[in-house]
Coordinates of C-alpha atoms in Angstrom, one line a residue:
M1 CA -0.5 -11.4 9.6
I2 CA -3.9 -12.9 10.0
E3 CA -3.6 -16.7 9.6
N4 CA -7.3 -17.1 8.7
T5 CA -7.2 -15.1 5.5
I6 CA -8.1 -17.0 2.4
T7 CA -7.0 -15.7 -0.9
S8 CA -7.9 -18.5 -3.3
K9 CA -11.2 -20.5 -3.7
A10 CA -9.3 -23.8 -3.5
D11 CA -8.7 -23.4 0.3
L12 CA -12.3 -22.5 1.1
L13 CA -13.7 -25.7 2.1
S14 CA -10.6 -27.0 3.8
V15 CA -10.3 -23.8 6.0
L16 CA -14.2 -24.2 6.9
H17 CA -13.5 -27.6 8.4
R18 CA -10.6 -26.6 10.6
N19 CA -11.0 -25.4 14.3
H20 CA -10.8 -21.6 14.5
P21 CA -10.8 -20.9 18.3
L22 CA -12.4 -17.6 19.4
S23 CA -9.8 -15.2 21.2
D24 CA -10.4 -13.9 24.6
R25 CA -8.7 -10.6 23.6
H26 CA -10.7 -7.4 22.8
L27 CA -10.8 -6.0 19.2
G28 CA -8.5 -3.1 20.2
E29 CA -5.9 -5.5 21.6
I30 CA -5.4 -7.4 18.5
L31 CA -5.1 -4.1 16.4
V32 CA -2.4 -3.0 18.7
E33 CA -0.5 -6.3 18.4
E34 CA -1.0 -6.2 14.7
E35 CA 0.7 -2.7 14.8
A36 CA -2.3 -1.3 13.0
L37 CA -3.0 1.0 16.2
N38 CA -1.2 2.3 18.8
E39 CA -2.2 2.4 22.6
E40 CA -2.8 6.5 22.7
Q41 CA -5.2 6.0 19.6
L42 CA -6.9 3.1 21.2
Q43 CA -7.5 4.9 24.5
H44 CA -8.8 7.9 22.5
A45 CA -11.2 5.7 20.4
L46 CA -12.4 4.0 23.6
A47 CA -13.3 7.3 25.3
R48 CA -15.3 8.2 22.5
Q49 CA -17.0 5.1 22.3
Q50 CA -18.1 5.7 26.1
K51 CA -19.9 8.8 24.7
Q52 CA -21.6 6.9 21.9
P53 CA -23.2 3.8 23.3
G54 CA -24.2 1.3 20.8
V55 CA -21.5 2.4 18.2
H56 CA -19.1 -0.5 17.3
L57 CA -15.4 0.4 18.1
G58 CA -14.3 -0.5 14.7
D59 CA -16.8 2.2 13.2
I60 CA -15.2 4.9 15.5
L61 CA -11.6 3.9 14.5
V62 CA -12.4 4.1 10.8
E63 CA -14.1 7.4 11.3
L64 CA -11.1 8.7 13.1
G65 CA -8.8 7.5 10.5
Y66 CA -6.8 5.3 12.7
C67 CA -7.6 2.1 10.9
G68 CA -8.9 1.0 7.6
R69 CA -12.0 -1.0 7.3
E70 CA -9.9 -4.0 6.0
Q71 CA -7.8 -3.9 9.1
I72 CA -10.8 -4.1 11.2
T73 CA -12.4 -6.9 9.4
A74 CA -9.1 -9.0 9.5
A75 CA -8.9 -8.3 13.4
L76 CA -12.6 -9.4 13.7
S77 CA -11.7 -12.5 11.9
R78 CA -9.0 -13.3 14.4
K79 CA -11.3 -12.4 17.4
L80 CA -14.4 -14.5 16.3
G81 CA -12.2 -17.4 14.8
I82 CA -14.1 -16.9 11.4
P83 CA -12.2 -17.2 8.2
Y84 CA -11.4 -14.1 6.4
V85 CA -11.9 -14.1 2.7
K86 CA -10.3 -12.0 0.0
L87 CA -12.9 -11.9 -2.7
G88 CA -10.6 -10.7 -5.6
E89 CA -9.6 -14.2 -6.5
F90 CA -13.1 -15.8 -6.5
E91 CA -15.1 -16.6 -9.7
I92 CA -18.6 -17.6 -8.5
P93 CA -20.5 -20.0 -10.5
P94 CA -23.8 -18.8 -12.0
Q95 CA -25.8 -21.6 -10.3
V96 CA -24.3 -20.7 -6.9
L97 CA -25.0 -16.8 -7.4
H98 CA -28.7 -17.5 -8.3
L99 CA -29.5 -19.2 -4.9
I100 CA -29.8 -15.8 -3.4
P101 CA -32.2 -13.3 -4.7
E102 CA -30.5 -10.2 -6.2
D103 CA -32.5 -7.9 -4.0
I104 CA -31.7 -9.7 -0.7
A105 CA -27.9 -10.0 -1.7
L106 CA -27.9 -6.2 -2.5
Q107 CA -30.0 -5.1 0.6
H108 CA -28.0 -7.1 3.2
S109 CA -24.5 -7.2 1.4
V110 CA -24.1 -10.8 1.4
L111 CA -22.6 -13.0 -1.4
P112 CA -22.9 -16.7 -1.9
L113 CA -19.3 -18.1 -2.5
A114 CA -19.8 -21.9 -2.8
K115 CA -22.0 -24.8 -2.3
H116 CA -21.0 -28.0 -0.5
N117 CA -23.2 -30.9 0.8
N118 CA -26.5 -28.8 1.0
R119 CA -24.3 -26.1 2.8
L120 CA -24.2 -22.8 1.4
I121 CA -21.0 -20.6 2.0
I122 CA -21.8 -16.9 2.4
A123 CA -19.5 -13.9 2.5
M124 CA -20.7 -11.0 4.8
E125 CA -19.3 -8.3 6.7
N126 CA -20.9 -9.3 10.0
P127 CA -21.4 -13.1 10.4
L128 CA -22.8 -12.5 13.8
N129 CA -26.1 -11.0 12.1
W130 CA -28.5 -14.1 13.0
E131 CA -31.7 -12.3 11.6
V132 CA -29.8 -12.2 8.0
M133 CA -28.5 -15.8 8.5
E134 CA -32.1 -17.0 9.3
L135 CA -33.4 -15.0 6.3
L136 CA -30.8 -16.4 4.0
R137 CA -31.5 -20.0 5.3
F138 CA -35.3 -19.5 4.5
H139 CA -34.8 -18.2 0.9
T140 CA -32.1 -20.7 -0.1
N141 CA -33.4 -23.9 1.9
H142 CA -29.8 -24.5 2.7
N143 CA -27.8 -24.6 5.9
I144 CA -25.4 -21.5 6.0
D145 CA -21.8 -21.2 6.7
A146 CA -20.5 -17.7 7.1
V147 CA -17.1 -16.4 6.4
I148 CA -16.1 -12.8 6.9
T149 CA -14.9 -10.0 4.5
S150 CA -14.9 -6.4 4.1
S151 CA -17.9 -4.2 2.9
A152 CA -15.7 -2.6 0.4
E153 CA -14.9 -6.0 -1.2
I154 CA -18.4 -7.2 -1.1
S155 CA -19.8 -4.0 -2.8
K156 CA -17.3 -4.4 -5.4
V157 CA -18.2 -7.9 -6.3
L158 CA -21.9 -7.3 -6.0
D159 CA -21.4 -4.6 -8.7
K160 CA -19.6 -7.2 -10.9
Y161 CA -22.1 -9.8 -10.6
Y162 CA -25.6 -8.4 -9.8
L163 CA -25.8 -5.2 -11.3
Q164 CA -24.2 -6.2 -14.6
H165 CA -26.6 -9.2 -14.5
S166 CA -29.5 -6.5 -14.2
E167 CA -28.3 -4.6 -17.1
D168 CA -27.9 -7.7 -19.3
T169 CA -31.5 -8.6 -18.4
L170 CA -32.6 -5.2 -19.2
A171 CA -30.8 -5.1 -22.5
Q172 CA -33.1 -7.8 -23.7
M173 CA -36.0 -5.1 -23.3
N174 CA -34.3 -2.4 -25.3
D175 CA -35.6 -3.2 -28.9
E176 CA -39.1 -3.5 -27.6
V177 CA -38.8 -0.3 -25.6
E178 CA -37.5 1.6 -28.7
I179 CA -40.1 -0.1 -30.9
V180 CA -43.1 0.9 -28.7
A181 CA -41.7 4.6 -28.3
E182 CA -41.4 5.0 -31.9
E183 CA -44.8 3.6 -32.7
N184 CA -46.3 6.0 -30.1
Q185 CA -44.6 9.1 -30.9
K186 CA -48.0 10.8 -31.9
Q187 CA -49.6 9.3 -29.2
D188 CA -48.5 10.8 -25.9
L189 CA -51.0 9.1 -23.6
A190 CA -49.8 5.8 -25.0
V191 CA -46.3 6.7 -24.5
I192 CA -47.1 7.8 -20.9
Q193 CA -49.0 4.5 -20.2
N194 CA -46.0 2.4 -21.7
M195 CA -43.5 4.3 -19.7
A196 CA -45.5 3.6 -16.6
K197 CA -45.8 0.0 -17.4
E198 CA -42.2 -0.3 -18.2
A199 CA -41.2 1.5 -15.0
Q200 CA -43.3 -1.2 -12.9
K201 CA -41.3 -4.3 -14.4
K202 CA -39.3 -6.3 -12.2
P203 CA -35.9 -5.8 -13.8
I204 CA -36.2 -2.0 -13.8
V205 CA -37.5 -2.1 -10.2
R206 CA -34.5 -4.2 -9.2
L207 CA -32.1 -1.8 -11.0
V208 CA -33.4 1.3 -9.6
N209 CA -33.4 -0.3 -6.1
A210 CA -29.9 -1.6 -6.6
L211 CA -28.4 2.0 -7.7
I212 CA -29.8 3.4 -4.6
T213 CA -28.8 0.6 -2.1
Q214 CA -25.4 0.7 -3.5
G215 CA -25.2 4.5 -3.0
I216 CA -26.2 3.9 0.5
Q217 CA -23.6 1.3 1.3
H218 CA -20.9 3.4 -0.4
H219 CA -21.9 6.2 1.8
A220 CA -22.5 8.4 -1.0
S221 CA -24.3 11.9 -0.6
D222 CA -25.7 12.0 -4.0
I223 CA -26.6 9.6 -7.0
H224 CA -26.3 11.1 -10.3
I225 CA -28.0 9.7 -13.4
R226 CA -26.7 11.8 -16.4
P227 CA -28.0 11.0 -20.0
G228 CA -25.8 11.1 -22.9
K229 CA -26.3 10.7 -26.7
E230 CA -25.7 7.1 -26.5
R231 CA -25.4 6.0 -22.9
V232 CA -26.6 7.0 -19.4
T233 CA -23.8 7.4 -17.0
I234 CA -24.2 6.6 -13.1
Y235 CA -21.9 8.5 -10.5
Y236 CA -22.0 8.6 -6.9
R237 CA -20.7 11.6 -4.9
I238 CA -18.4 10.0 -2.1
D239 CA -16.5 12.2 0.3
G240 CA -17.3 15.2 -1.7
K241 CA -16.0 14.0 -5.2
L242 CA -17.9 12.4 -8.1
R243 CA -16.9 9.0 -8.8
F244 CA -17.9 7.1 -12.1
S245 CA -19.8 3.9 -11.1
R246 CA -21.3 2.5 -14.5
S247 CA -23.1 3.3 -17.8
L248 CA -26.4 1.8 -18.8
S249 CA -28.2 1.6 -22.2
R250 CA -29.8 5.0 -23.2
A251 CA -33.0 3.0 -24.2
L252 CA -33.6 2.3 -20.5
L253 CA -33.6 6.0 -19.4
P254 CA -37.4 6.5 -19.7
A255 CA -38.2 3.6 -17.8
I256 CA -35.8 4.3 -15.0
V257 CA -36.8 8.0 -14.8
S258 CA -40.4 7.0 -14.7
R259 CA -39.6 4.5 -11.9
I260 CA -37.8 7.1 -9.8
K261 CA -40.7 9.6 -10.4
I262 CA -43.2 6.9 -9.1
T263 CA -41.0 6.4 -6.1
G264 CA -40.9 10.2 -5.4
R265 CA -44.7 10.8 -6.1
M266 CA -44.0 13.0 -9.1
D267 CA -45.8 13.3 -12.4
I268 CA -44.5 10.9 -14.9
A269 CA -46.4 12.9 -17.7
E270 CA -44.3 15.8 -17.1
R271 CA -41.0 15.8 -19.0
R272 CA -40.3 19.4 -20.0
L273 CA -40.1 21.0 -16.5
P274 CA -38.0 20.3 -13.5
Q275 CA -39.6 18.4 -10.8
D276 CA -38.6 17.8 -7.1
G277 CA -39.7 14.7 -5.0
H278 CA -39.2 12.9 -1.7
S279 CA -38.8 9.2 -0.9
R280 CA -37.8 7.0 2.0
V281 CA -36.2 3.5 1.9
L282 CA -35.7 1.0 4.7
T283 CA -32.2 -0.5 4.6
E284 CA -30.7 -3.0 7.4
G285 CA -33.4 -1.7 9.7
N286 CA -32.6 2.0 9.2
T287 CA -34.7 4.5 7.5
V288 CA -32.9 6.6 4.8
D289 CA -34.7 9.8 3.3
L290 CA -34.3 10.4 -0.4
R291 CA -34.5 13.9 -2.0
I292 CA -35.0 13.8 -5.7
S293 CA -34.3 16.3 -8.4
I294 CA -35.2 15.9 -12.0
M295 CA -34.0 18.2 -14.7
P296 CA -34.9 17.9 -18.4
T297 CA -31.9 18.3 -20.8
I298 CA -31.3 18.0 -24.5
N299 CA -30.5 14.3 -24.0
G300 CA -33.3 13.4 -21.7
E301 CA -34.2 13.9 -18.2
S302 CA -31.2 14.0 -15.6
V303 CA -31.7 12.8 -12.1
V304 CA -29.9 13.5 -8.9
I305 CA -30.9 11.8 -5.5
R306 CA -29.6 13.2 -2.5
I307 CA -29.3 10.5 0.2
L308 CA -30.0 11.6 3.8
D309 CA -28.7 8.9 6.2
K310 CA -29.0 10.0 9.9
R311 CA -26.2 7.4 10.6
I312 CA -24.0 9.6 8.8
G313 CA -25.5 13.1 8.7
L314 CA -26.4 13.4 12.2
K315 CA -23.3 13.5 14.6
P316 CA -22.5 14.7 18.1
L317 CA -20.8 17.9 18.4
D318 CA -17.6 16.2 19.6
D319 CA -17.6 14.1 16.6
L320 CA -17.6 17.0 13.9
G321 CA -13.7 17.1 13.8
L322 CA -13.4 20.5 15.7
G323 CA -10.4 21.1 18.0
L324 CA -10.8 20.9 21.7
E325 CA -10.6 24.8 22.0
E326 CA -13.3 25.4 19.1
T327 CA -15.4 22.7 20.7
K328 CA -15.1 24.4 24.3
K329 CA -16.0 27.8 22.8
I330 CA -19.0 26.7 20.8
R331 CA -20.4 25.2 23.8
Q332 CA -19.9 28.4 25.8
L333 CA -21.7 30.2 23.0
I334 CA -24.7 27.9 22.7
G335 CA -25.0 28.1 26.5
R336 CA -26.2 31.7 26.1
S337 CA -29.9 32.4 26.4
Y338 CA -29.9 34.8 23.4
G339 CA -28.0 36.1 20.8
M340 CA -26.9 34.9 17.2
L341 CA -24.4 32.2 16.0
L342 CA -23.8 31.7 12.1
V343 CA -22.2 29.0 10.4
T344 CA -20.7 29.9 7.0
G345 CA -19.2 28.4 4.0
P346 CA -20.0 27.3 0.6
T347 CA -22.6 24.7 -0.7
G348 CA -21.5 21.3 0.4
S349 CA -19.3 22.3 3.3
G350 CA -21.2 20.4 6.0
K351 CA -23.1 23.5 7.4
S352 CA -26.2 21.6 8.0
T353 CA -24.4 18.8 9.9
T354 CA -22.8 21.3 12.3
L355 CA -26.3 23.0 12.8
Y356 CA -27.8 19.7 13.7
A357 CA -25.1 18.8 16.0
V358 CA -25.4 22.1 17.8
L359 CA -29.3 21.7 18.0
E360 CA -28.6 18.2 19.6
A361 CA -26.2 19.4 22.3
I362 CA -28.8 22.2 22.8
R363 CA -31.6 19.8 23.3
E364 CA -29.9 18.4 26.3
R365 CA -31.3 21.2 28.5
N366 CA -34.8 20.8 27.2
P367 CA -35.6 24.3 25.6
H368 CA -38.5 24.9 23.1
I369 CA -36.5 24.5 19.6
I370 CA -38.1 25.5 16.3
T371 CA -36.5 25.2 13.1
V372 CA -37.4 26.8 9.7
E373 CA -35.6 24.8 6.8
D374 CA -35.7 24.5 3.0
P375 CA -36.1 21.5 3.0
V376 CA -36.1 19.7 6.4
E377 CA -33.1 17.3 5.9
Y378 CA -33.5 15.1 9.1
D379 CA -36.3 14.5 11.3
M380 CA -35.2 15.3 14.8
E381 CA -37.1 14.1 18.0
G382 CA -38.1 16.6 20.4
I383 CA -37.7 19.7 17.9
E384 CA -40.5 21.4 15.9
Q385 CA -39.4 21.5 12.3
I386 CA -41.1 23.7 9.7
Q387 CA -40.7 23.2 5.9
I388 CA -41.0 26.5 3.9
A389 CA -42.9 26.7 0.8
S390 CA -41.7 29.6 -1.3
G391 CA -44.0 29.1 -4.3
M392 CA -47.0 29.7 -1.9
G393 CA -45.3 32.8 -0.3
Y394 CA -44.4 30.9 2.9
T395 CA -40.8 32.1 3.1
F396 CA -38.1 32.1 5.7
A397 CA -39.1 35.6 6.6
E398 CA -42.7 34.8 6.9
A399 CA -42.1 31.7 9.1
L400 CA -40.1 33.6 11.3
R401 CA -42.7 36.2 12.1
H402 CA -45.0 33.5 13.0
I403 CA -42.5 31.6 15.1
L404 CA -41.8 34.6 17.3
R405 CA -45.4 34.3 18.6
H406 CA -44.9 30.6 19.2
D407 CA -42.8 31.0 22.6
P408 CA -39.5 29.7 21.4
D409 CA -36.3 29.4 23.2
V410 CA -34.1 28.5 20.3
I411 CA -34.6 29.2 16.6
M412 CA -32.8 27.6 13.6
V413 CA -33.1 29.3 10.2
G414 CA -31.8 27.1 7.4
E415 CA -30.2 30.1 5.5
I416 CA -30.2 33.9 5.8
R417 CA -30.9 34.8 2.1
D418 CA -32.1 38.4 2.2
L419 CA -32.3 41.5 4.2
E420 CA -35.8 40.9 5.5
T421 CA -34.8 37.4 7.0
A422 CA -31.7 39.0 8.2
R423 CA -33.5 41.6 10.2
I424 CA -36.2 39.3 11.6
A425 CA -33.4 36.9 12.8
N426 CA -31.6 39.9 14.4
K427 CA -34.7 41.1 16.2
A428 CA -35.2 37.6 17.6
A429 CA -31.7 37.4 18.9
L430 CA -32.1 41.0 20.4
T431 CA -35.4 39.9 22.2
G432 CA -34.1 36.9 24.1
H433 CA -34.0 34.1 21.5
L434 CA -30.9 32.1 20.8
M435 CA -30.9 32.2 16.9
L436 CA -28.7 29.9 14.7
S437 CA -28.5 30.1 10.9
T438 CA -26.2 29.8 7.9
L439 CA -24.8 32.2 5.4
H440 CA -22.7 31.8 2.2
T441 CA -19.6 33.7 2.8
N442 CA -15.8 32.6 2.5
D443 CA -14.5 33.3 6.0
A444 CA -15.7 34.2 9.3
A445 CA -14.8 38.1 9.3
S446 CA -16.6 38.6 5.8
T447 CA -19.9 37.4 7.3
V448 CA -20.1 40.6 9.3
T449 CA -19.5 42.9 6.4
R450 CA -21.9 40.9 4.2
L451 CA -24.8 41.3 6.8
I452 CA -23.9 45.0 6.9
D453 CA -24.1 45.2 3.2
M454 CA -27.3 43.5 3.0
G455 CA -28.6 46.3 5.3
V456 CA -28.4 45.2 8.9
E457 CA -27.5 48.2 11.0
P458 CA -24.0 47.8 12.7
Y459 CA -25.2 48.9 16.0
L460 CA -27.7 46.1 16.1
L461 CA -25.4 43.6 14.7
S462 CA -22.7 44.4 17.3
S463 CA -25.4 43.6 20.0
T464 CA -26.6 40.5 18.9
L465 CA -23.8 38.6 17.1
L466 CA -22.2 35.9 19.5
G467 CA -19.9 34.2 16.9
V468 CA -19.3 32.9 13.3
M469 CA -17.8 29.8 12.2
A470 CA -16.5 29.3 8.9
Q471 CA -15.9 25.8 7.7
R472 CA -14.9 23.4 5.1
L473 CA -14.8 19.7 4.5
V474 CA -11.5 18.0 3.9
R475 CA -10.7 14.4 2.8
L476 CA -8.9 12.2 5.3
N477 CA -6.0 9.9 4.1
C478 CA -6.5 6.2 3.6
P479 CA -4.6 4.7 6.7
L480 CA -3.7 1.7 4.8
C481 CA -1.8 3.3 1.9
L482 CA 0.0 6.2 3.6
T483 CA 3.1 7.4 1.8
E484 CA 5.3 10.3 2.0
E485 CA 3.9 13.4 0.1
P486 CA 6.0 15.3 -2.3
V487 CA 5.6 19.0 -1.7
N488 CA 6.8 21.5 -4.1
D489 CA 8.8 24.7 -2.9
E490 CA 5.8 26.9 -4.0
A491 CA 3.5 25.2 -1.7
R492 CA 5.8 25.3 1.3
E493 CA 6.2 29.0 0.9
L494 CA 2.5 29.5 0.4
L495 CA 1.6 27.7 3.7
G496 CA 4.9 28.7 5.6
L497 CA 6.2 25.3 5.8
T498 CA 9.9 24.5 6.4
E499 CA 12.0 22.2 4.4
N500 CA 12.3 19.5 6.8
E501 CA 8.7 19.0 7.6
T502 CA 7.3 15.5 6.3
F503 CA 3.8 15.1 5.0
Y504 CA 1.6 12.1 3.8
Y505 CA -1.1 11.2 1.4
G506 CA -2.9 8.1 0.5
K507 CA -1.4 6.4 -2.6
G508 CA -4.5 4.4 -3.5
C509 CA -5.4 0.9 -2.7
T510 CA -8.3 -1.3 -2.8
S511 CA -9.6 -0.4 0.5
C512 CA -10.1 3.2 -0.7
N513 CA -10.9 2.5 -4.3
N514 CA -7.6 3.8 -5.3
T515 CA -8.6 7.2 -4.4
G516 CA -6.1 7.6 -1.6
Y517 CA -8.9 9.0 0.9
H518 CA -11.4 7.6 3.2
G519 CA -13.9 9.8 4.9
R520 CA -13.9 13.5 5.5
S521 CA -13.5 15.9 8.5
M522 CA -14.6 19.4 9.0
V523 CA -11.8 22.3 9.4
C524 CA -13.0 25.9 10.6
E525 CA -12.2 29.1 12.0
L526 CA -14.4 30.4 15.0
L527 CA -14.6 34.0 15.5
V528 CA -16.2 34.6 18.8
I529 CA -17.4 38.3 19.3
S530 CA -15.5 40.0 22.0
P531 CA -16.0 43.7 23.4
R532 CA -13.2 44.8 21.0
L533 CA -14.6 43.2 18.0
S534 CA -18.2 44.4 18.9
S535 CA -16.7 47.9 18.9
L536 CA -15.1 47.5 15.5
I537 CA -18.5 46.0 14.0
N538 CA -20.2 49.0 15.6
R539 CA -18.1 51.6 13.7
G540 CA -18.2 49.8 10.4
A541 CA -14.8 48.2 10.2
N542 CA -13.9 46.2 7.2
S543 CA -13.4 42.5 7.1
Q544 CA -9.6 42.6 7.1
E545 CA -9.6 44.8 10.3
I546 CA -12.0 42.2 12.1
K547 CA -10.0 39.3 11.0
Q548 CA -6.7 40.7 12.1
A549 CA -8.2 41.7 15.6
A550 CA -9.8 38.3 15.9
L551 CA -6.3 36.7 15.1
Q552 CA -4.6 38.8 17.9
E553 CA -7.4 37.6 20.3
G554 CA -6.4 34.0 19.6
M555 CA -8.7 32.9 16.6
K556 CA -7.0 29.9 14.9
S557 CA -7.3 30.2 11.0
L558 CA -9.1 27.7 9.1
T559 CA -5.9 27.1 6.8
L560 CA -3.9 26.7 10.2
N561 CA -6.5 24.1 11.4
A562 CA -6.4 22.3 8.1
L563 CA -2.6 22.2 8.2
E564 CA -2.7 20.8 11.8
L565 CA -4.7 17.8 10.3
A566 CA -1.7 17.2 7.7
R567 CA 0.8 17.5 10.5
Q568 CA -1.2 14.5 12.1
K569 CA -1.0 12.6 8.8
R570 CA -4.7 12.6 8.6
T571 CA -5.0 14.6 5.5
S572 CA -2.7 15.8 2.6
I573 CA -1.2 19.2 1.7
E574 CA -3.3 18.9 -1.6
E575 CA -6.3 19.0 0.5
V576 CA -5.0 21.8 2.7
L577 CA -4.4 23.9 -0.3
S578 CA -7.8 23.0 -1.7
V579 CA -9.6 24.9 1.3
R580 CA -6.8 27.4 2.0
L581 CA -8.4 31.0 2.8
E582 CA -6.1 33.8 1.6

C-alpha cells in the first residue's frame, strides 16, 4: 500500500508539510515489490524500452497491459516522494478553480485543489514538468506545490468542473442565438454573418478546444458531435468503441459547427452538402492532425473529427502486437527487393498503422519510398507521400502510373479499390519494386481469390504475391480489475476449449472508466506464399484450398492468435469471439 496516498481534502495540507524522502529504487523495482508486476514482465518491458529511447517505462508497462496507469502513478509517488492524491473525494471551491484559466487547465491536464498562504496546490500527472510549473506560477502569481494523480482522474474532474462550466456559460447565450436566428430566417447573409460572429466568441472557442483536447487526452480516435431534436450528443471512440461523453444544448450547434468549419478551412455558408476539412493542433509540445467530416442531417449538421496522433498511430514493427514468429516472417518478406505484400481487414482494423510500421522498418535501409494515400494520415520524414484527388481525376491508378517513372524502390498504395489499380500494382511488383497495399477482405486466403475475381491473372499474381496479413484489433483487459470470466459451453465448443481452462476479463473500475478494457492489440494471420501455394494460385484454387494448405505449412490462424492472448489473461473470450474467423 502506498503510504503517500491522500483520499480526503482534510489531510492535504498536513501531508504537504511532512518530509517525503525520494526512493533510490527504480520504478520497476517498486512495482515488483508492490506485486503489481513480476520480474519476467519487468525484464520484457525494459528490453522493449531499450529499443524505444525516450519512452517512459510506465508508458510501456501500460501499453503491454502489465500495469494500470493508476499503479504506475502510485509507484511514481513513492519513488519521487510526492504525495499521491485521489481526486474523487475533493470538492474544489470556485474561487480556487478560477485561479487557473480553463484553456491552460485542459491543455496541460492540471487542476487546482486548494490555496494556502499564497501557495497554490496543483494536482498533475507529471509534477516534474518544470515548464508547466513555471507557466502556472506566471498565470496565477502564486507559488506552486504539486501533488501527483492519475491522468484518468484528472480528465474526469476536468470534465466535471471546466466543461460543465463552459456549457453553463454558453447556456446564457441560448436565447440570444435563437432570437437572432429566427429574426434572420429570410436573410441568409445575416444568418451566416451571425454564425461566424458566434463561432468566434470566446466561450464557443473554449468549448470546441476543450472537446478536442479531451479527445486527445483520452486517446480517442474520433470525436462525434451528433445533433438530435432537443440536444447535441458528444461521443468519443476509445479502443474502437463509442463512449458517451456529454450532451449540449441544441441552440449551440450552429456556433459549434461554424467554429469547427473555420478551424478546418471550410465554407461556413454551405449547410446542405457534406464537407471535409483538415486542421492541426499543438498539445503538450506534440502536433496532432485532425481530419474533419461534416454531414447534413434532418436535425442539423453532424460532425466527426478523426484524431491523428503520431504518439499513438505510429508504432515500431515490434510494438504492433505480432507474435515473434509473425514478426520474423514479416521482416523476411519486406527484406525482399520486389514483390507484393498485402494487409487486409475491415475498416478500423489497424491496417494503416501496420503499413506505417512496415515503412518505418524498411526506411532503415534508406530506399526511395513513395506512398499514394487517401488521405495522407501521418507525415513521415524521408518518405515522399502523395495525396490523391479523385474529384480531379487523380486516382490511385493515375498516381501509380507517374510513380513508376519516378525511380522508386518501395511503393505503398493506400488501398486497392479497382482492377486498374490492382493490375498496375501487380505490374510494379513484377518489374522490381516492393509493393505494399491494403484490401478489404475477411481473411488472408480470400484476398487471393478476391484479386482474381477483380480480373488479375492468376499466373501473374502467383509470381508477384509475397504474403497476405489479415488482421483485427482486440481490446486488452484492464489489469486492475481482472476477474475470472464465465465462459459458456457453446463458446468453449466453438473455440475448442477444455472445461478446466480458465479465462479472465476486466470487471470494470475507475481506472478503465468501468469498461473493463484498457488499450488494444492487433491479432493476425500471416499467409506467406510458398512454392506450393503459388502453384495453387496459378491453377485457380479456391480460398478454402489455399487456407488449408497454408495451415498445413504452419500458418497460425487469426482466431488461434486471439485465443493465445486470452490464455495470457490479456484479453477476454468475449473479444476473441468478436474477431473469430470461421
